[in-house]
XYZ file of C-alpha atoms in Angstrom:
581
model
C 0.043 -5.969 36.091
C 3.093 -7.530 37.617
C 2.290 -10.845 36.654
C 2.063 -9.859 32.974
C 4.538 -7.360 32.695
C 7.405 -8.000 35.707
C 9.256 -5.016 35.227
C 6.193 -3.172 36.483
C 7.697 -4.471 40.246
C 10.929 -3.117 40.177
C 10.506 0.043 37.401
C 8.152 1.636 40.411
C 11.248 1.636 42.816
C 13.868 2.496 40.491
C 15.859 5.139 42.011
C 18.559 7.412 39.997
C 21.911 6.310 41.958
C 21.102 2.835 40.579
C 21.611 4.005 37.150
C 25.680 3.794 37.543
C 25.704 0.381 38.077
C 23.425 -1.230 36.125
C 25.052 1.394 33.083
C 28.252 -0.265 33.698
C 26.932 -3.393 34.003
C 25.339 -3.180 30.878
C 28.661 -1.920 29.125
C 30.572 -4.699 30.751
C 28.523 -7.839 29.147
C 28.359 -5.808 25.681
C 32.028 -6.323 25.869
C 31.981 -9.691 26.134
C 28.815 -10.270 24.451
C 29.655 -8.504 21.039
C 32.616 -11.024 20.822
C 30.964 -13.994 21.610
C 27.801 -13.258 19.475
C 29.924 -13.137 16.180
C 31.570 -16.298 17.611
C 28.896 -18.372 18.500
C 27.152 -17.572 14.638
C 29.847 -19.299 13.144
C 29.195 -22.408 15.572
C 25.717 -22.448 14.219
C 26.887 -22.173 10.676
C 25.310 -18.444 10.069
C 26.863 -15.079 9.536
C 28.516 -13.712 12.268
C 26.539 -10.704 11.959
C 23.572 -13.306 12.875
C 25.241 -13.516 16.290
C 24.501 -9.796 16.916
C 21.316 -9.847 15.841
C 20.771 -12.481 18.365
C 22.278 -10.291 21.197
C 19.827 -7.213 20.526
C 15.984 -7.445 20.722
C 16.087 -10.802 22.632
C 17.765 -8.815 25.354
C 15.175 -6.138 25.195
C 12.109 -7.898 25.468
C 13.803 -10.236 27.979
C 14.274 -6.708 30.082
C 10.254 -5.973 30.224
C 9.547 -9.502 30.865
C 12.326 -11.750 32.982
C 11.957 -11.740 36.498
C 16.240 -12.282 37.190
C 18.185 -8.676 36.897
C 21.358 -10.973 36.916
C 20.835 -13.148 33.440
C 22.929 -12.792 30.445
C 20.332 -13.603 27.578
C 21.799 -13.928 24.038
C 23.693 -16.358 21.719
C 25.306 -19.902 23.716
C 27.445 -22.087 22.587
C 25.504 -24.819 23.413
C 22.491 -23.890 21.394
C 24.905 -22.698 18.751
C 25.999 -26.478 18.015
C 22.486 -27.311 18.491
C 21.174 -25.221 15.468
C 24.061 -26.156 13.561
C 23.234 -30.182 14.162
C 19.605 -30.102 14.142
C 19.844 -28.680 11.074
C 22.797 -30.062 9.439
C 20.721 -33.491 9.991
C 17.582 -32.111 7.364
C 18.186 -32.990 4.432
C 16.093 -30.580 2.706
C 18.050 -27.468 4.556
C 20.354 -26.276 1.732
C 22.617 -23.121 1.531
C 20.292 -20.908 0.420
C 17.744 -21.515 3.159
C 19.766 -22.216 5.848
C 19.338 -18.946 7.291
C 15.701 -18.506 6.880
C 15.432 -22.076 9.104
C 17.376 -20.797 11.486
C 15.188 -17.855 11.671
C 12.406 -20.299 12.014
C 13.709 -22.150 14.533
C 14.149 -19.492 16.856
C 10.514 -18.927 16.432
C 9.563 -22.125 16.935
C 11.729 -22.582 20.015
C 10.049 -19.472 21.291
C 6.452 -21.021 20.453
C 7.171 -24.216 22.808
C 8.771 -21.701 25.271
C 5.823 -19.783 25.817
C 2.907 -21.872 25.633
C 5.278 -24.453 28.208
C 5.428 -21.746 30.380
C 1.894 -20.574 30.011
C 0.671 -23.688 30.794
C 2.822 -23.579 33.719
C 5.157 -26.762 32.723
C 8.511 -25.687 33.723
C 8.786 -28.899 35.898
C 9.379 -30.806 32.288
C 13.293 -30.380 32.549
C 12.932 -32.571 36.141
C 13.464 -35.173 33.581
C 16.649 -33.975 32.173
C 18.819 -35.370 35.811
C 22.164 -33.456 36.301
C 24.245 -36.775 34.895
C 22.467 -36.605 31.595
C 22.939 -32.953 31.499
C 26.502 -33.553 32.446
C 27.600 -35.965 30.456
C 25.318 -34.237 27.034
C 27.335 -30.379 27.805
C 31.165 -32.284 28.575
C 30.402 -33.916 25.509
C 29.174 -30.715 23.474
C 31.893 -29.012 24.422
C 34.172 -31.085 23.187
C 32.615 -31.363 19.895
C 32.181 -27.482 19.624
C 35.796 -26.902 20.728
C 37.190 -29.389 17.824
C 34.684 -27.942 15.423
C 36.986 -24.764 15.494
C 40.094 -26.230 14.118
C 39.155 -25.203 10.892
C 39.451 -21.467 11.656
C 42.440 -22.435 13.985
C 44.122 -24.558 11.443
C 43.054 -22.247 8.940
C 42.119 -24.514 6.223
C 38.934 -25.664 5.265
C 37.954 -29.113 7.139
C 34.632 -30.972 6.307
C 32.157 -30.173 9.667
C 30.452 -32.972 11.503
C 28.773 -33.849 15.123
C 30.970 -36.593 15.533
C 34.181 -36.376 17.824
C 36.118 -38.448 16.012
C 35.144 -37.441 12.111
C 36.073 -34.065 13.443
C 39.829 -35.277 13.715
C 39.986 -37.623 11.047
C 39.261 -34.518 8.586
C 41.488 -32.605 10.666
C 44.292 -34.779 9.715
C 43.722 -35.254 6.187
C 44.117 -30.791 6.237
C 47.068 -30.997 8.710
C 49.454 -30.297 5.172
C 47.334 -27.401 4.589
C 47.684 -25.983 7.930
C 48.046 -21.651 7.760
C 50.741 -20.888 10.235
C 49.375 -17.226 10.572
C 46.202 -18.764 11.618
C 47.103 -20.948 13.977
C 49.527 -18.609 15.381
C 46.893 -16.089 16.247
C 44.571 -18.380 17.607
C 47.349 -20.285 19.390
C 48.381 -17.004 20.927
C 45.135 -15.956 21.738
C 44.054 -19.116 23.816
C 47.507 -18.177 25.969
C 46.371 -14.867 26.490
C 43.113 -15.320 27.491
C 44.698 -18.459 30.087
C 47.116 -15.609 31.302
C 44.420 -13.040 31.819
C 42.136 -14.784 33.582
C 44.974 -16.290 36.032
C 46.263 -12.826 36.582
C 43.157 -10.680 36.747
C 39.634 -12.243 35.817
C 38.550 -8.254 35.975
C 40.206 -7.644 32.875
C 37.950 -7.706 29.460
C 40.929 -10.049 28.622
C 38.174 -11.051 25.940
C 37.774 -7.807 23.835
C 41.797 -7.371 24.307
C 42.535 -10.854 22.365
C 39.674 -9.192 19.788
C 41.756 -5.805 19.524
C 45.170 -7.462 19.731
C 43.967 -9.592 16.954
C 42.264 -6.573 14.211
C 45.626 -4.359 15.175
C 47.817 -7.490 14.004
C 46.133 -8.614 10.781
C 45.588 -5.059 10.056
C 49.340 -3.569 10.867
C 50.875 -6.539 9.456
C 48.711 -6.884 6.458
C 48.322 -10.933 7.570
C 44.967 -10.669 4.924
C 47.639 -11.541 1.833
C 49.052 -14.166 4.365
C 45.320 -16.362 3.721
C 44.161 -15.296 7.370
C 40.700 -15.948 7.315
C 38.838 -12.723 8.304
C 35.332 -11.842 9.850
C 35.479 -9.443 6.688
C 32.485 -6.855 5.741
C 29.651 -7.274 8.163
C 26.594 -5.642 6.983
C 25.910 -1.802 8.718
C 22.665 -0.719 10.190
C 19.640 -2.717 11.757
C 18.358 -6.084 10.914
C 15.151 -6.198 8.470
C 11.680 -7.106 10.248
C 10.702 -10.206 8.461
C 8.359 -12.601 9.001
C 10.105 -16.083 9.348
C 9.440 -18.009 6.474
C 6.658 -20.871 7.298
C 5.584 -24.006 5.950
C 3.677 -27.165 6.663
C 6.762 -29.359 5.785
C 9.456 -26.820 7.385
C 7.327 -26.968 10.936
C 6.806 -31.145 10.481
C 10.953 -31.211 9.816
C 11.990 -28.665 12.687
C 9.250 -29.149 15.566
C 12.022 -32.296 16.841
C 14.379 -29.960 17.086
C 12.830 -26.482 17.981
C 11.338 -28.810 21.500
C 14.458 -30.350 22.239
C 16.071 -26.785 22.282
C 13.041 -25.386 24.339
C 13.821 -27.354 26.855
C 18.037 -27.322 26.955
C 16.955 -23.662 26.506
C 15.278 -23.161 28.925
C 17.279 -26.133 31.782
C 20.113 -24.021 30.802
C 18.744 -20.326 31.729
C 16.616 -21.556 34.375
C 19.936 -23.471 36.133
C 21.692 -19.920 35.822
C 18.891 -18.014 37.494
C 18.333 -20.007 40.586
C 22.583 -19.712 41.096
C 22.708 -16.282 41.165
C 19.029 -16.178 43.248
C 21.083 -18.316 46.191
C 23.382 -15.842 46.136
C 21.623 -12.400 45.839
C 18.945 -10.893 48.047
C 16.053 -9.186 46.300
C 15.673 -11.406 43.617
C 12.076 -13.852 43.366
C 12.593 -16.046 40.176
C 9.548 -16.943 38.812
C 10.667 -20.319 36.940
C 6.958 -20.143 34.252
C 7.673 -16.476 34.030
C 11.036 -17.073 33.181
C 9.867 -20.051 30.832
C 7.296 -17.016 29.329
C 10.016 -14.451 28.723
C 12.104 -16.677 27.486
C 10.120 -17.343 24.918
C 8.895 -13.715 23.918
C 12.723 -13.123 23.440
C 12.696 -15.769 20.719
C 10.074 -15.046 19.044
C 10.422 -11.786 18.738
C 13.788 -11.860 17.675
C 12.720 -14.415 14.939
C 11.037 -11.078 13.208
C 14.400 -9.221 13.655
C 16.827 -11.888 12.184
C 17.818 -14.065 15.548
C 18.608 -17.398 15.780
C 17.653 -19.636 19.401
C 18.797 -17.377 22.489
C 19.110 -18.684 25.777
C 21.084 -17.581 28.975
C 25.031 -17.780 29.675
C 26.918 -18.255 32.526
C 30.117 -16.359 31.650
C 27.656 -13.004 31.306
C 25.082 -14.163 33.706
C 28.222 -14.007 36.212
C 29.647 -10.476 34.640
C 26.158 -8.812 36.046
C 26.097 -10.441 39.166
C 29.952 -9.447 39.832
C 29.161 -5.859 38.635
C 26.018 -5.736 40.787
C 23.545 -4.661 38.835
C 20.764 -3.276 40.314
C 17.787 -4.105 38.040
C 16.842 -5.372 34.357
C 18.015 -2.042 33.315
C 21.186 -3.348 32.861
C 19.951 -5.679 30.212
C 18.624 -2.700 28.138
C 21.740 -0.870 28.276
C 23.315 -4.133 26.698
C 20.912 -4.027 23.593
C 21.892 -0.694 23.480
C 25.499 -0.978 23.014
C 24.847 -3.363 20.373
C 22.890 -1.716 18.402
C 25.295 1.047 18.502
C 28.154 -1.206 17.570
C 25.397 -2.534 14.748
C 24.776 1.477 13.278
C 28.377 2.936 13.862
C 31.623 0.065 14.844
C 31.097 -3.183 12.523
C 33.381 -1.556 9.418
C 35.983 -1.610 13.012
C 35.065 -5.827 12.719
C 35.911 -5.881 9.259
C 39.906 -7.399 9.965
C 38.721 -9.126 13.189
C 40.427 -12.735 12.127
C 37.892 -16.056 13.070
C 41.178 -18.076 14.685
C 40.706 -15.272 17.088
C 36.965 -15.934 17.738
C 38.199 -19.754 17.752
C 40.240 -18.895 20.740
C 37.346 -17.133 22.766
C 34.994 -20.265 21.639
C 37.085 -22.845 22.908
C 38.584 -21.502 26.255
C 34.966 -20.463 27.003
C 33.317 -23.788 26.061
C 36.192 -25.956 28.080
C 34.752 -24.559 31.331
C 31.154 -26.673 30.366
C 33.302 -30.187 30.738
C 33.124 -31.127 35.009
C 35.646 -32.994 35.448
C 34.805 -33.004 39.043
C 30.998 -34.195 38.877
C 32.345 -37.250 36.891
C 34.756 -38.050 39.593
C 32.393 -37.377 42.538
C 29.768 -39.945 40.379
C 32.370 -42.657 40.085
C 33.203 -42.612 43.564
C 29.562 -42.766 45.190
C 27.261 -43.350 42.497
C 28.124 -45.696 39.724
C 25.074 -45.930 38.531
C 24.740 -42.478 37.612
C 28.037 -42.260 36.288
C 27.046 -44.935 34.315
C 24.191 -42.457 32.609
C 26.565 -39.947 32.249
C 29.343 -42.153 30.197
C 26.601 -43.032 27.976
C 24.890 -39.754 27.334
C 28.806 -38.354 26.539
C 29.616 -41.025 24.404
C 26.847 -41.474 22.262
C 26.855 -37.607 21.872
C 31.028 -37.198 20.890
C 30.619 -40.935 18.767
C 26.796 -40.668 17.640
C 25.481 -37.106 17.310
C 24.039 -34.125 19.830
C 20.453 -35.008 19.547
C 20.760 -39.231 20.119
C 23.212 -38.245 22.709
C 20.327 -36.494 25.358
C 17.663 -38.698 24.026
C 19.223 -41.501 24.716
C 20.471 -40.232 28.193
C 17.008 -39.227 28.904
C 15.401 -42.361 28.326
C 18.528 -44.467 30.361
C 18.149 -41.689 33.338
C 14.387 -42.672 33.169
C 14.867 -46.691 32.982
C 17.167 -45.953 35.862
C 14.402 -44.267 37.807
C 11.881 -47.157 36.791
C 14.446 -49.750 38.246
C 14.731 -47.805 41.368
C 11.255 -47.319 41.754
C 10.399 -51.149 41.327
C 13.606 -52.591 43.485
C 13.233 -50.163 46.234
C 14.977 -50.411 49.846
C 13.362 -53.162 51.795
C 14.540 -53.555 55.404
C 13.840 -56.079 57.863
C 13.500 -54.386 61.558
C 13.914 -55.669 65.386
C 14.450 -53.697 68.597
C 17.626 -52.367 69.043
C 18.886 -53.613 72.480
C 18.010 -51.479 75.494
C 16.183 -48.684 73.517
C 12.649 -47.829 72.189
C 13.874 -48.392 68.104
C 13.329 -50.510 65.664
C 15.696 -50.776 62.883
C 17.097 -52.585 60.295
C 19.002 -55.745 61.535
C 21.699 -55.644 59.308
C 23.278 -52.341 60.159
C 22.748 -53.575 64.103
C 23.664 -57.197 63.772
C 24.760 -57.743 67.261
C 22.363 -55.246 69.494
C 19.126 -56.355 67.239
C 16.509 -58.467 69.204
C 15.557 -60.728 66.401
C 12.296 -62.526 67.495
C 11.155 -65.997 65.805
C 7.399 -65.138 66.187
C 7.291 -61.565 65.015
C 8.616 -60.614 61.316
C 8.516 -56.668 61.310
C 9.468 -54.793 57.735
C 9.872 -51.321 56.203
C 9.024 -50.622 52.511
C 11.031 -47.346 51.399
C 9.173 -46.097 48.444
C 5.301 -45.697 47.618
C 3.554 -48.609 46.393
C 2.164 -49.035 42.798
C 2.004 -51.042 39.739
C 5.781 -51.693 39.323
C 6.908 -52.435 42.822
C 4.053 -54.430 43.757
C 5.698 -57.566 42.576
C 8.923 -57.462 44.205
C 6.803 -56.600 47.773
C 4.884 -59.218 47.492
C 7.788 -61.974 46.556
C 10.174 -60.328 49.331
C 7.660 -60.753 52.100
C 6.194 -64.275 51.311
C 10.331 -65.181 50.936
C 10.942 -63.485 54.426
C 7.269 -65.396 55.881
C 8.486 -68.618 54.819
C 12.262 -68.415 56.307
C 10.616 -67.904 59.568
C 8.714 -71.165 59.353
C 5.544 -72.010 61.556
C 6.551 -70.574 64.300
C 5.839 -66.765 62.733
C 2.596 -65.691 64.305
C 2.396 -61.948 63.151
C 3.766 -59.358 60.213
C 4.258 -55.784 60.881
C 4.270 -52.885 58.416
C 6.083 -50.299 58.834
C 4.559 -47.893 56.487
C 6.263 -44.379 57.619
C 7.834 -44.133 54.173
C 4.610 -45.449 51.931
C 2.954 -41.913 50.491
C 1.000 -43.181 48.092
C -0.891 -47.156 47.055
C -2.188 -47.395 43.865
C -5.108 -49.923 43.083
C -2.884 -52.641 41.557
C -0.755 -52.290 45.371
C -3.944 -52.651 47.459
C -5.273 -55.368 44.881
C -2.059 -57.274 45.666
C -2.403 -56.197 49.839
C -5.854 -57.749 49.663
C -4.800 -61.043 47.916
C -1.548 -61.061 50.431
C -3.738 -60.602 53.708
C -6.010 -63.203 53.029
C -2.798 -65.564 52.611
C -1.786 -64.464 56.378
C -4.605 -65.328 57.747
C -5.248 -68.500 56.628
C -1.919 -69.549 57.734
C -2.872 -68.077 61.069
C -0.346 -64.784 60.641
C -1.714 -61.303 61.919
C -1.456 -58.503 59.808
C -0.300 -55.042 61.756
C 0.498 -51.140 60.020
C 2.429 -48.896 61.719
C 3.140 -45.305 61.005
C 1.012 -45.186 58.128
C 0.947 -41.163 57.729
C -2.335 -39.139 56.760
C -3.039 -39.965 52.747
C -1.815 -43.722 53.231
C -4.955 -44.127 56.044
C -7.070 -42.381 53.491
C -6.223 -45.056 50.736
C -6.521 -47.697 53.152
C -10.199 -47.123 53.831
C -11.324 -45.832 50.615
C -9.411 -48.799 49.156
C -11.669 -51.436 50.924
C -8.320 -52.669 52.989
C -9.723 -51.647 56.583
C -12.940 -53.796 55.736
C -10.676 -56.433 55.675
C -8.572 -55.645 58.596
C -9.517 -55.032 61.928
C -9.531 -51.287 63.282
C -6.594 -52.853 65.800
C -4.574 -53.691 63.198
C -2.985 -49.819 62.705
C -0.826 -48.163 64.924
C 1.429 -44.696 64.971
C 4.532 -46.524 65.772
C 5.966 -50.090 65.215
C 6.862 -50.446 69.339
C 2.886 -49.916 69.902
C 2.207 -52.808 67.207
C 4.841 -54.833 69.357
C 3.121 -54.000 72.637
C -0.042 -54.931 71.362
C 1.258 -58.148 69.751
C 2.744 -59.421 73.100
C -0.842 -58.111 75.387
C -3.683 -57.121 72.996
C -4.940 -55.329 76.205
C -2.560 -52.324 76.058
C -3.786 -50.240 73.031
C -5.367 -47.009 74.981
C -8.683 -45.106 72.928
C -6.558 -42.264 71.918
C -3.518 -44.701 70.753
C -6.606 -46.164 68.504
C -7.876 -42.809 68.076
C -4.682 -41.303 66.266
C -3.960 -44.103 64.521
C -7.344 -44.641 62.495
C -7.344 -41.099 62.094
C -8.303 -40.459 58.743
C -9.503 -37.331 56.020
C -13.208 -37.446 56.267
C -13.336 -34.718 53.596
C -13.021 -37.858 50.585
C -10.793 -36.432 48.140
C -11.104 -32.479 48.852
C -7.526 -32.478 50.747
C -5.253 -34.798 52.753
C -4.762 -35.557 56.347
C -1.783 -34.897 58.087
């Protein structure tokens, strides 16, 4: 039963003086999450009652099913822009089904979700590296933070997912700038600054939210041209089906796997931060992967747009300490009760406000620091990360990870087929063997003997450069080279292209008169040696567990013992049922 329904592991030791704590727990994200919900709609280009419909059943299911008491499911920024740009790119998505696409999508999203996790794929987002990631959410953020100007500036500004189209039709409105507007959400970007820095306990959000109705509403700023959250329908969401068709699922599936995955990266990346720092908690990353997808598509039939997990609220449980995923429950709770009884209390809540919230909360996704740290030790990567941000603040959100993705990846492939290739000699007075150039001076560098280290596994794509590197470093030596060593510690894995290229490169030795030795060749190397045909080429003496035994042997052929031999043609006799060690 646990592994279908998790809550079955902690419901059994539920105890009542838990019930406090995960009760204000609960309470304590609805604050925030009410707020941000009707926020982060408007990012995606819905209602903002859309943004509480998101922050409802999603939560519930996520409570039955999620294996992390500590994650703040609901509405993201992130995902927000995502919907917005995935589907601000169809052509075919006009005003009038806009929100049943949405709807879709969220289903969709869900769909990938929870056959990925089912099928126990979670690793996929190992291909979405931290600079990619980086450089796509600094980017995003920016772009969601000057997508608000309009409700700042209060004036109506032509939307886009470029940076700098953004603030060219900012410009062109600058004359028709509301001052009432911009006050408020002015103001309310100080406040929330000054909260924080004074006391981050405070719900400094839902103050800037109250501050703002009382003002509009006391000061009657409405016949001012303050642009208002306004009436926001009472009562439940409908149960509808989301609206499917061959030609909507062709137009969205891009999109609805692109969000899966940043989905999913994102909540997953939450839950394993707050498991570091909390005893108790074993995240199940396909579990997670399977709830998170139940929450979407469930909350597709109640009106919810993609859902995935946030920090800021992730961070509001963990610092409440709640206890179990009962806190989550009492969250969809208080919405719902805000959804039957307190949205006519909405009805003055002005959007400049909500602008505020979005972009003081969003400027915390730009790392500044990561950047820096990149720059300074790994230019490469930094390199991946300027281009993922640019293309996505110049280009658009969705070229802007692809294209990061598939740079991140070339970068891999380059590694992979360049990889560290060291030249080794006795360090003086000691036992070692290591690479000359970091021991110039103390290296015993001997004409005869060429001894190298190959730092990756062998296959396909590196075969090549081994091959060129070692007949390079044979030929510098000149005749007087009577033996190559291997030093294989770091080889896991040769694929049949690598040995091809071993067997062709032996046969060269030898009939220039060079010996051929391996040394430290671990368990599943010695396995692919012998079931690759290389041993019938090589004699048994040619492998050793270390490179000084190789030497030894080298200089008196007389000195390798029966168990020396014994180790180092040990080898899995089992074929391919396992490995040996």
């Amino acid at each position: 039963m646990h592994n279908i329904f998790p809550f079955t592991a902690w419901i059994r030791k539920y105890r009542w003086s838990f019930l406090p704590k995960d009760l204000l727990a609960g309470l304590t994200v609805a604050i925030v999450l009410i707020p941000q919900g009707l926020a982060y709609a408007l990012i995606a280009g819905l209602p903002a009652v859309y943004g509480l419909y998101a922050s409802m059943v999603p939560l519930l299911i996520y409570t039955f099913f999620g294996t992390s008491r500590s994650l703040g499911i609901g509405p993201v920024a992130m995902d927000s822009l995502l919907v917005a740009a995935g589907l601000g790119a169809i052509a075919s998505v006009g005003p009038e089904n806009y929100i049943a696409m949405a709807i879709l999508l969220a289903f969709m999203v869900g769909a990938f979700q929870f056959l990925l996790g089912l099928l126990r794929m979670g690793f996929l987002v190992n291909f979405l590296s931290k600079p990619v990631i980086s450089g796509f959410t600094s980017g995003a953020a920016l772009i969601i933070m000057f997508s608000q100007l309009k409700y700042l500036l209060g004036t109506d500004i032509e939307g886009s997912n470029q940076l700098h189209a953004i603030i060219w039709n900012a410009f062109g409105k600058m004359a028709d700038l509301n001052p009432f507007d911009f006050g408020i959400g002015l103001i309310g970007i100080l406040l929330i600054i000054v909260f924080k820095k004074w006391n981050q306990k405070l719900p400094y959000i839902l103050m800037v939210v109250i501050l703002g109705i009382l003002a509009v509403y006391l000061f009657q700023w409405v016949d001012k041209g303050v642009d208002i959250v306004g009436e926001i329908p009472k009562g439940l969401p409908e149960v509808v089906l989301p609206s499917v068709s061959l030609n909507s699922i062709m137009e969205l599936w891009p999109i609805a796997l692109t969000l899966s995955l940043i989905g999913y990266l994102e909540t997953i990346s939450i839950a394993k931060g707050i498991e570091d720092k909390m005893n108790g908690d074993q995240l199940d990353a396909n579990k997670e992967l399977v709830a998170l997808g139940l929450s979407n598509m469930t909350g597709s039939l109640f009106q919810s747009y993609p859902v995935a997990a946030s920090f800021s609220r992730s961070a509001i449980y963990y610092e409440a300490k709640s206890k179990t995923n009962l806190a989550t429950l009492f969250t969809a709770l208080f919405v719902l009760l805000t959804l039957l009884y307190l949205t006519p209390l909405l009805y003055y809540l002005p959007k400049a406000a909500l602008a505020a919230i979005i972009m003081v909360s969003v400027y915390n996704l730009i790392d500044f620091k990561y950047a820096r740290e990149l720059w300074k030790y790994r230019k490469d990567e930094f390199f991946v990360l300027l281009a993922t941000f640019a293309i996505t603040i110049f280009i658009g959100i969705m070229e802007g990870i692809i294209v990061g993705v598939v740079i991140s990846l070339l970068l891999m492939v380059y590694r992979t087929s360049n990889p560290h290739f060291a030249v080794l000699a006795n360090i003086k007075g000691t036992p070692y063997y290591r690479n000359i150039r970091r021991f110039e001076s103390d290296a015993l560098v001997r004409n005869d003997l060429l001894i190298v280290r190959f730092d990756a596994q062998m296959y396909f794509g590196n075969s090549g450069f081994f091959k060129s590197r070692l007949l390079n470093l044979i030929d510098q030596k000149g005749p007087e080279l009577k033996a190559v060593i291997l030093n294989a510690e770091a080889i896991n894995y040769i694929d049949s292209s690598a040995a091809h290229m071993l067997r062709n490169l032996i046969e060269a030795m030898y009939e220039r008169g060079i010996h051929f030795f391996i040394a430290g060749a671990i368990g599943p190397t010695r396995d692919i040696l012998f079931s690759s045909g290389l041993m019938e080429l090589l004699p048994k003496e040619c492998l050793f567990v270390e490179t000084r035994e190789a030497v030894s042997f080298f200089d008196d052929p007389g000195k390798k013992s029966e168990l020396q031999d014994k180790v180092a043609l040990q080898r899995n006799s089992l074929g391919n049922k396992g490995y040996s060690s």
